[in-house]
């Protein structure tokens, strides 16, 4: 977007416009994606804040060239990094938009946000978008991956990312959440090697969440509610914690993959869909269980909470 257009949008923040938006994007070595993400965000944003984890590539340079503000902070986990941005980012816009570096907003959704936000009822505090997942350049339409509603836009001061090591959602308070349709896509341009490495890290974090529920390692965060966060996210969380995580080792991932691939028609997503559903629906889920088993064995002889955390820091490599 040209500098004049960016300046015009920023004037909306300065004037206290009720529909002004600040988009917050977390980055680490995202030079492959960040320009696309920022350009799509400028379709609706008055301000863009990039919270960078000390990238070693051109991420920061590109972000600033595209008109975004950049602050940096050492990464611990996604929820703490995002909440750091909310606290330290000097955000004065009326609404906050959460956008990942490999995501973008399509023109139709942007037009809807721009037309509807100024007249949004006062009791609406959060807005959920229907995310499309693009894998190997193909939209994954089946296997329960679409529709998938995620709260990504909320009134400043009425939303916060829950403090979890994995599977974190935005907690909305003081109002209800609605849905807004339009193109909103997760379209990573990375290869399979990156996918595997990323999900290996995710698995360690999610395994910590499994052990947290078993051993009360951390203070329990507020729970998701269907009213303020949508029934889809709250139902999936309940199903995972009350049923899925209680199954014998390996039974959950196998059942989940078969359910996704056959009963939810994942096979209709073609060859790339088979790769995606197997890796994300079976391999990743099994890796979480395997790491949870490994971590459980490591703390078997620990008596105190502090001793368990010290051992888990060592075996997981996480800054617990």
Short mmCIF file of N, CA and C in Angstrom, two decimals, residues 48-165:
data_model
loop_
_atom_site.label_atom_id
_atom_site.label_comp_id
_atom_site.label_asym_id
_atom_site.label_seq_id
_atom_site.Cartn_x
_atom_site.Cartn_y
_atom_site.Cartn_z
N UNK A 48 -0.25 -1.45 12.27
CA UNK A 48 0.22 -2.83 12.27
C UNK A 48 1.43 -2.92 13.18
N UNK A 49 1.36 -3.86 14.12
CA UNK A 49 2.44 -4.08 15.08
C UNK A 49 3.02 -5.47 14.86
N UNK A 50 4.28 -5.55 14.54
CA UNK A 50 4.99 -6.83 14.41
C UNK A 50 5.78 -7.05 15.69
N UNK A 51 5.53 -8.18 16.34
CA UNK A 51 6.28 -8.56 17.55
C UNK A 51 7.26 -9.65 17.13
N UNK A 52 8.51 -9.28 17.02
CA UNK A 52 9.52 -10.16 16.44
C UNK A 52 10.39 -10.80 17.52
N UNK A 53 10.75 -12.07 17.29
CA UNK A 53 11.57 -12.81 18.25
C UNK A 53 13.04 -12.80 17.82
N UNK A 54 13.55 -11.62 17.47
CA UNK A 54 14.94 -11.43 17.07
C UNK A 54 15.29 -12.27 15.85
N UNK A 55 14.56 -12.03 14.77
CA UNK A 55 14.80 -12.72 13.51
C UNK A 55 16.22 -12.46 13.01
N UNK A 56 16.77 -13.45 12.32
CA UNK A 56 18.11 -13.31 11.76
C UNK A 56 18.07 -13.15 10.24
N UNK A 57 16.87 -13.10 9.66
CA UNK A 57 16.75 -12.87 8.23
C UNK A 57 16.24 -11.44 8.00
N UNK A 58 15.56 -11.17 6.91
CA UNK A 58 15.15 -9.81 6.56
C UNK A 58 13.73 -9.48 7.05
N UNK A 59 13.19 -10.25 7.97
CA UNK A 59 11.82 -10.04 8.43
C UNK A 59 11.59 -8.61 8.91
N UNK A 60 12.42 -8.14 9.81
CA UNK A 60 12.24 -6.81 10.39
C UNK A 60 12.37 -5.73 9.33
N UNK A 61 13.36 -5.86 8.46
CA UNK A 61 13.57 -4.89 7.39
C UNK A 61 12.34 -4.80 6.48
N UNK A 62 11.81 -5.95 6.10
CA UNK A 62 10.64 -5.97 5.21
C UNK A 62 9.42 -5.40 5.92
N UNK A 63 9.22 -5.77 7.17
CA UNK A 63 8.07 -5.29 7.93
C UNK A 63 8.06 -3.77 8.02
N UNK A 64 9.20 -3.19 8.33
CA UNK A 64 9.27 -1.73 8.44
C UNK A 64 9.09 -1.06 7.09
N UNK A 65 9.63 -1.70 6.05
CA UNK A 65 9.47 -1.14 4.70
C UNK A 65 8.01 -1.15 4.27
N UNK A 66 7.24 -2.08 4.80
CA UNK A 66 5.81 -2.17 4.48
C UNK A 66 4.95 -1.32 5.40
N UNK A 67 5.58 -0.54 6.28
CA UNK A 67 4.84 0.41 7.10
C UNK A 67 4.46 -0.07 8.48
N UNK A 68 4.91 -1.25 8.89
CA UNK A 68 4.56 -1.78 10.21
C UNK A 68 5.50 -1.25 11.28
N UNK A 69 5.01 -1.13 12.49
CA UNK A 69 5.86 -0.88 13.65
C UNK A 69 6.43 -2.23 14.11
N UNK A 70 7.65 -2.24 14.62
CA UNK A 70 8.28 -3.48 15.05
C UNK A 70 8.83 -3.32 16.47
N UNK A 71 8.48 -4.26 17.34
CA UNK A 71 9.11 -4.38 18.65
C UNK A 71 9.65 -5.80 18.76
N UNK A 72 10.64 -6.01 19.59
CA UNK A 72 11.24 -7.33 19.71
C UNK A 72 11.24 -7.81 21.15
N UNK A 73 11.10 -9.13 21.29
CA UNK A 73 11.06 -9.74 22.61
C UNK A 73 11.47 -11.20 22.47
N UNK A 74 12.19 -11.71 23.47
CA UNK A 74 12.60 -13.12 23.45
C UNK A 74 11.37 -14.02 23.54
N UNK A 75 11.31 -15.02 22.70
CA UNK A 75 10.14 -15.90 22.60
C UNK A 75 10.15 -16.97 23.70
N UNK A 76 9.00 -17.12 24.35
CA UNK A 76 8.78 -18.22 25.30
C UNK A 76 7.70 -19.15 24.76
N UNK A 77 6.52 -18.58 24.53
CA UNK A 77 5.47 -19.30 23.80
C UNK A 77 4.58 -18.27 23.12
N UNK A 78 3.67 -18.75 22.27
CA UNK A 78 2.87 -17.83 21.47
C UNK A 78 1.97 -16.93 22.32
N UNK A 79 1.35 -17.50 23.34
CA UNK A 79 0.42 -16.69 24.15
C UNK A 79 1.15 -15.57 24.88
N UNK A 80 2.27 -15.86 25.48
CA UNK A 80 3.01 -14.82 26.21
C UNK A 80 3.59 -13.78 25.26
N UNK A 81 4.00 -14.22 24.07
CA UNK A 81 4.54 -13.27 23.10
C UNK A 81 3.46 -12.32 22.62
N UNK A 82 2.27 -12.87 22.36
CA UNK A 82 1.19 -12.02 21.88
C UNK A 82 0.73 -11.06 22.98
N UNK A 83 0.60 -11.56 24.20
CA UNK A 83 0.17 -10.69 25.28
C UNK A 83 1.22 -9.63 25.60
N UNK A 84 2.49 -9.94 25.38
CA UNK A 84 3.54 -8.92 25.50
C UNK A 84 3.27 -7.80 24.50
N UNK A 85 2.90 -8.16 23.27
CA UNK A 85 2.58 -7.15 22.28
C UNK A 85 1.43 -6.27 22.69
N UNK A 86 0.39 -6.88 23.28
CA UNK A 86 -0.76 -6.10 23.75
C UNK A 86 -0.36 -5.12 24.84
N UNK A 87 0.56 -5.54 25.72
CA UNK A 87 0.95 -4.71 26.86
C UNK A 87 2.00 -3.67 26.50
N UNK A 88 2.95 -4.04 25.64
CA UNK A 88 4.09 -3.16 25.36
C UNK A 88 3.99 -2.45 24.02
N UNK A 89 2.97 -2.75 23.25
CA UNK A 89 2.90 -2.24 21.89
C UNK A 89 2.29 -0.88 21.71
N UNK A 90 1.88 -0.22 22.81
CA UNK A 90 1.30 1.13 22.73
C UNK A 90 0.17 1.17 21.70
N UNK A 91 -0.79 0.26 21.88
CA UNK A 91 -1.91 0.13 20.94
C UNK A 91 -3.07 1.02 21.38
N UNK A 92 -3.48 1.93 20.51
CA UNK A 92 -4.59 2.83 20.83
C UNK A 92 -5.81 2.59 19.96
N UNK A 93 -5.74 1.65 19.03
CA UNK A 93 -6.88 1.37 18.16
C UNK A 93 -8.03 0.76 18.96
N UNK A 94 -9.22 0.84 18.40
CA UNK A 94 -10.42 0.35 19.08
C UNK A 94 -10.55 -1.17 19.01
N UNK A 95 -9.96 -1.77 17.97
CA UNK A 95 -10.05 -3.21 17.77
C UNK A 95 -8.66 -3.79 17.56
N UNK A 96 -8.49 -5.06 17.97
CA UNK A 96 -7.26 -5.80 17.78
C UNK A 96 -7.53 -6.95 16.80
N UNK A 97 -6.66 -7.08 15.82
CA UNK A 97 -6.73 -8.19 14.87
C UNK A 97 -5.49 -9.05 15.02
N UNK A 98 -5.70 -10.34 15.27
CA UNK A 98 -4.58 -11.28 15.39
C UNK A 98 -4.39 -11.97 14.04
N UNK A 99 -3.16 -11.87 13.51
CA UNK A 99 -2.86 -12.47 12.22
C UNK A 99 -1.50 -13.14 12.30
N UNK A 100 -1.43 -14.42 11.90
CA UNK A 100 -0.14 -15.10 11.85
C UNK A 100 0.61 -14.65 10.60
N UNK A 101 1.93 -14.79 10.64
CA UNK A 101 2.75 -14.32 9.52
C UNK A 101 2.46 -15.06 8.23
N UNK A 102 2.00 -16.31 8.31
CA UNK A 102 1.70 -17.07 7.10
C UNK A 102 0.22 -17.05 6.74
N UNK A 103 -0.53 -16.15 7.35
CA UNK A 103 -1.95 -15.99 7.04
C UNK A 103 -2.18 -14.70 6.27
N UNK A 104 -3.32 -14.62 5.61
CA UNK A 104 -3.70 -13.39 4.93
C UNK A 104 -5.21 -13.24 4.92
N UNK A 105 -5.66 -12.01 4.73
CA UNK A 105 -7.08 -11.68 4.64
C UNK A 105 -7.41 -11.37 3.19
N UNK A 106 -8.47 -12.00 2.67
CA UNK A 106 -8.87 -11.78 1.29
C UNK A 106 -9.68 -10.51 1.12
N UNK A 107 -9.80 -10.01 -0.11
CA UNK A 107 -10.53 -8.76 -0.37
C UNK A 107 -11.99 -8.78 0.08
N UNK A 108 -12.67 -9.94 -0.03
CA UNK A 108 -14.08 -10.00 0.36
C UNK A 108 -14.26 -9.85 1.86
N UNK A 109 -13.40 -10.51 2.64
CA UNK A 109 -13.47 -10.35 4.10
C UNK A 109 -13.08 -8.94 4.50
N UNK A 110 -12.06 -8.41 3.85
CA UNK A 110 -11.64 -7.03 4.15
C UNK A 110 -12.77 -6.05 3.90
N UNK A 111 -13.49 -6.23 2.79
CA UNK A 111 -14.61 -5.34 2.48
C UNK A 111 -15.71 -5.44 3.53
N UNK A 112 -15.95 -6.66 4.01
CA UNK A 112 -16.99 -6.85 5.02
C UNK A 112 -16.60 -6.21 6.35
N UNK A 113 -15.32 -6.36 6.73
CA UNK A 113 -14.84 -5.73 7.96
C UNK A 113 -14.99 -4.21 7.86
N UNK A 114 -14.55 -3.66 6.75
CA UNK A 114 -14.61 -2.21 6.57
C UNK A 114 -16.03 -1.67 6.55
N UNK A 115 -16.97 -2.44 6.05
CA UNK A 115 -18.35 -1.97 5.95
C UNK A 115 -19.14 -2.19 7.23
N UNK A 116 -18.82 -3.25 7.98
CA UNK A 116 -19.65 -3.65 9.11
C UNK A 116 -19.14 -3.18 10.47
N UNK A 117 -17.85 -2.94 10.59
CA UNK A 117 -17.28 -2.72 11.92
C UNK A 117 -17.77 -1.44 12.58
N UNK A 118 -17.92 -0.38 11.80
CA UNK A 118 -18.33 0.90 12.39
C UNK A 118 -19.73 0.83 12.98
N UNK A 119 -20.58 -0.04 12.44
CA UNK A 119 -21.94 -0.17 12.96
C UNK A 119 -22.15 -1.38 13.84
N UNK A 120 -21.07 -1.97 14.33
CA UNK A 120 -21.17 -3.18 15.15
C UNK A 120 -21.87 -2.88 16.48
N UNK A 121 -22.86 -3.69 16.86
CA UNK A 121 -23.54 -3.47 18.15
C UNK A 121 -22.57 -3.46 19.32
N UNK A 122 -22.88 -2.68 20.34
CA UNK A 122 -21.97 -2.53 21.47
C UNK A 122 -21.73 -3.82 22.23
N UNK A 123 -22.68 -4.76 22.16
CA UNK A 123 -22.52 -5.99 22.93
C UNK A 123 -21.66 -7.03 22.20
N UNK A 124 -21.22 -6.73 20.98
CA UNK A 124 -20.31 -7.62 20.24
C UNK A 124 -18.88 -7.27 20.62
N UNK A 125 -18.20 -8.23 21.26
CA UNK A 125 -16.83 -7.99 21.70
C UNK A 125 -15.80 -8.73 20.86
N UNK A 126 -16.22 -9.82 20.18
CA UNK A 126 -15.29 -10.60 19.40
C UNK A 126 -15.89 -11.06 18.08
N UNK A 127 -15.04 -11.27 17.09
CA UNK A 127 -15.49 -11.72 15.78
C UNK A 127 -14.62 -12.90 15.34
N UNK A 128 -15.28 -13.99 14.92
CA UNK A 128 -14.57 -15.19 14.47
C UNK A 128 -14.58 -15.27 12.96
N UNK A 129 -13.42 -15.60 12.39
CA UNK A 129 -13.28 -15.80 10.95
C UNK A 129 -13.22 -17.30 10.64
N UNK A 130 -13.64 -17.65 9.44
CA UNK A 130 -13.64 -19.03 9.00
C UNK A 130 -12.35 -19.30 8.22
N UNK A 131 -11.38 -19.97 8.87
CA UNK A 131 -10.06 -20.10 8.27
C UNK A 131 -9.97 -21.25 7.27
N UNK A 132 -9.36 -20.96 6.12
CA UNK A 132 -9.04 -21.98 5.13
C UNK A 132 -7.58 -22.39 5.31
N UNK A 133 -7.31 -23.67 5.29
CA UNK A 133 -5.93 -24.13 5.38
C UNK A 133 -5.46 -24.55 4.00
N UNK A 134 -4.39 -23.91 3.51
CA UNK A 134 -3.82 -24.21 2.21
C UNK A 134 -2.56 -25.03 2.44
N UNK A 135 -2.52 -26.25 1.90
CA UNK A 135 -1.39 -27.14 2.09
C UNK A 135 -0.94 -27.65 0.72
N UNK A 136 0.35 -27.49 0.42
CA UNK A 136 0.87 -27.84 -0.90
C UNK A 136 0.04 -27.19 -2.00
N UNK A 137 -0.29 -25.92 -1.78
CA UNK A 137 -1.02 -25.10 -2.74
C UNK A 137 -2.46 -25.56 -2.99
N UNK A 138 -2.99 -26.39 -2.10
CA UNK A 138 -4.37 -26.85 -2.25
C UNK A 138 -5.15 -26.60 -0.97
N UNK A 139 -6.35 -26.11 -1.11
CA UNK A 139 -7.25 -25.86 0.01
C UNK A 139 -7.73 -27.19 0.58
N UNK A 140 -7.46 -27.40 1.88
CA UNK A 140 -7.91 -28.60 2.57
C UNK A 140 -9.36 -28.37 3.01
N UNK A 141 -10.30 -28.86 2.23
CA UNK A 141 -11.71 -28.58 2.46
C UNK A 141 -12.41 -29.60 3.37
N UNK A 142 -11.78 -30.77 3.56
CA UNK A 142 -12.46 -31.86 4.25
C UNK A 142 -11.70 -32.29 5.50
N UNK A 143 -12.11 -33.39 6.08
CA UNK A 143 -11.43 -33.89 7.27
C UNK A 143 -11.62 -33.02 8.49
N UNK A 144 -12.71 -32.25 8.53
CA UNK A 144 -12.98 -31.40 9.69
C UNK A 144 -12.17 -30.13 9.72
N UNK A 145 -11.45 -29.81 8.63
CA UNK A 145 -10.61 -28.62 8.62
C UNK A 145 -11.32 -27.39 8.10
N UNK A 146 -12.52 -27.57 7.58
CA UNK A 146 -13.31 -26.43 7.12
C UNK A 146 -14.78 -26.83 7.13
N UNK A 147 -15.66 -26.00 7.69
CA UNK A 147 -15.38 -24.70 8.31
C UNK A 147 -14.65 -24.83 9.64
N UNK A 148 -13.83 -23.83 9.95
CA UNK A 148 -13.07 -23.78 11.19
C UNK A 148 -13.04 -22.32 11.66
N UNK A 149 -13.87 -21.99 12.63
CA UNK A 149 -14.02 -20.61 13.09
C UNK A 149 -13.07 -20.31 14.24
N UNK A 150 -12.32 -19.23 14.10
CA UNK A 150 -11.35 -18.79 15.10
C UNK A 150 -11.58 -17.33 15.42
N UNK A 151 -11.61 -16.99 16.70
CA UNK A 151 -11.75 -15.58 17.10
C UNK A 151 -10.44 -14.87 16.79
N UNK A 152 -10.48 -13.90 15.89
CA UNK A 152 -9.28 -13.18 15.49
C UNK A 152 -9.42 -11.66 15.57
N UNK A 153 -10.59 -11.16 15.81
CA UNK A 153 -10.80 -9.71 15.89
C UNK A 153 -11.63 -9.42 17.13
N UNK A 154 -11.16 -8.51 17.98
CA UNK A 154 -11.89 -8.21 19.20
C UNK A 154 -11.66 -6.76 19.64
N UNK A 155 -12.58 -6.28 20.46
CA UNK A 155 -12.46 -4.91 20.96
C UNK A 155 -11.25 -4.81 21.89
N UNK A 156 -10.49 -3.75 21.73
CA UNK A 156 -9.32 -3.51 22.56
C UNK A 156 -9.72 -3.50 24.04
N UNK A 157 -9.06 -4.35 24.82
CA UNK A 157 -9.36 -4.45 26.25
C UNK A 157 -10.36 -5.53 26.60
N UNK A 158 -10.95 -6.18 25.60
CA UNK A 158 -11.95 -7.22 25.88
C UNK A 158 -11.52 -8.59 25.36
N UNK A 159 -10.25 -8.75 25.08
CA UNK A 159 -9.74 -10.05 24.64
C UNK A 159 -8.29 -10.22 25.03
N UNK A 160 -7.93 -11.46 25.29
CA UNK A 160 -6.55 -11.79 25.66
C UNK A 160 -6.30 -13.23 25.28
N UNK A 161 -5.10 -13.53 24.84
CA UNK A 161 -4.76 -14.90 24.47
C UNK A 161 -4.50 -15.70 25.74
N UNK A 162 -5.20 -16.84 25.89
CA UNK A 162 -5.07 -17.63 27.12
C UNK A 162 -3.65 -18.13 27.29
N UNK A 163 -3.22 -18.22 28.54
CA UNK A 163 -1.84 -18.58 28.87
C UNK A 163 -1.70 -20.10 28.85
N UNK A 164 -1.40 -20.63 27.66
CA UNK A 164 -1.18 -22.06 27.47
C UNK A 164 0.06 -22.25 26.62
N UNK A 165 0.66 -23.44 26.74
CA UNK A 165 1.85 -23.73 25.95
C UNK A 165 1.50 -24.14 24.53
#
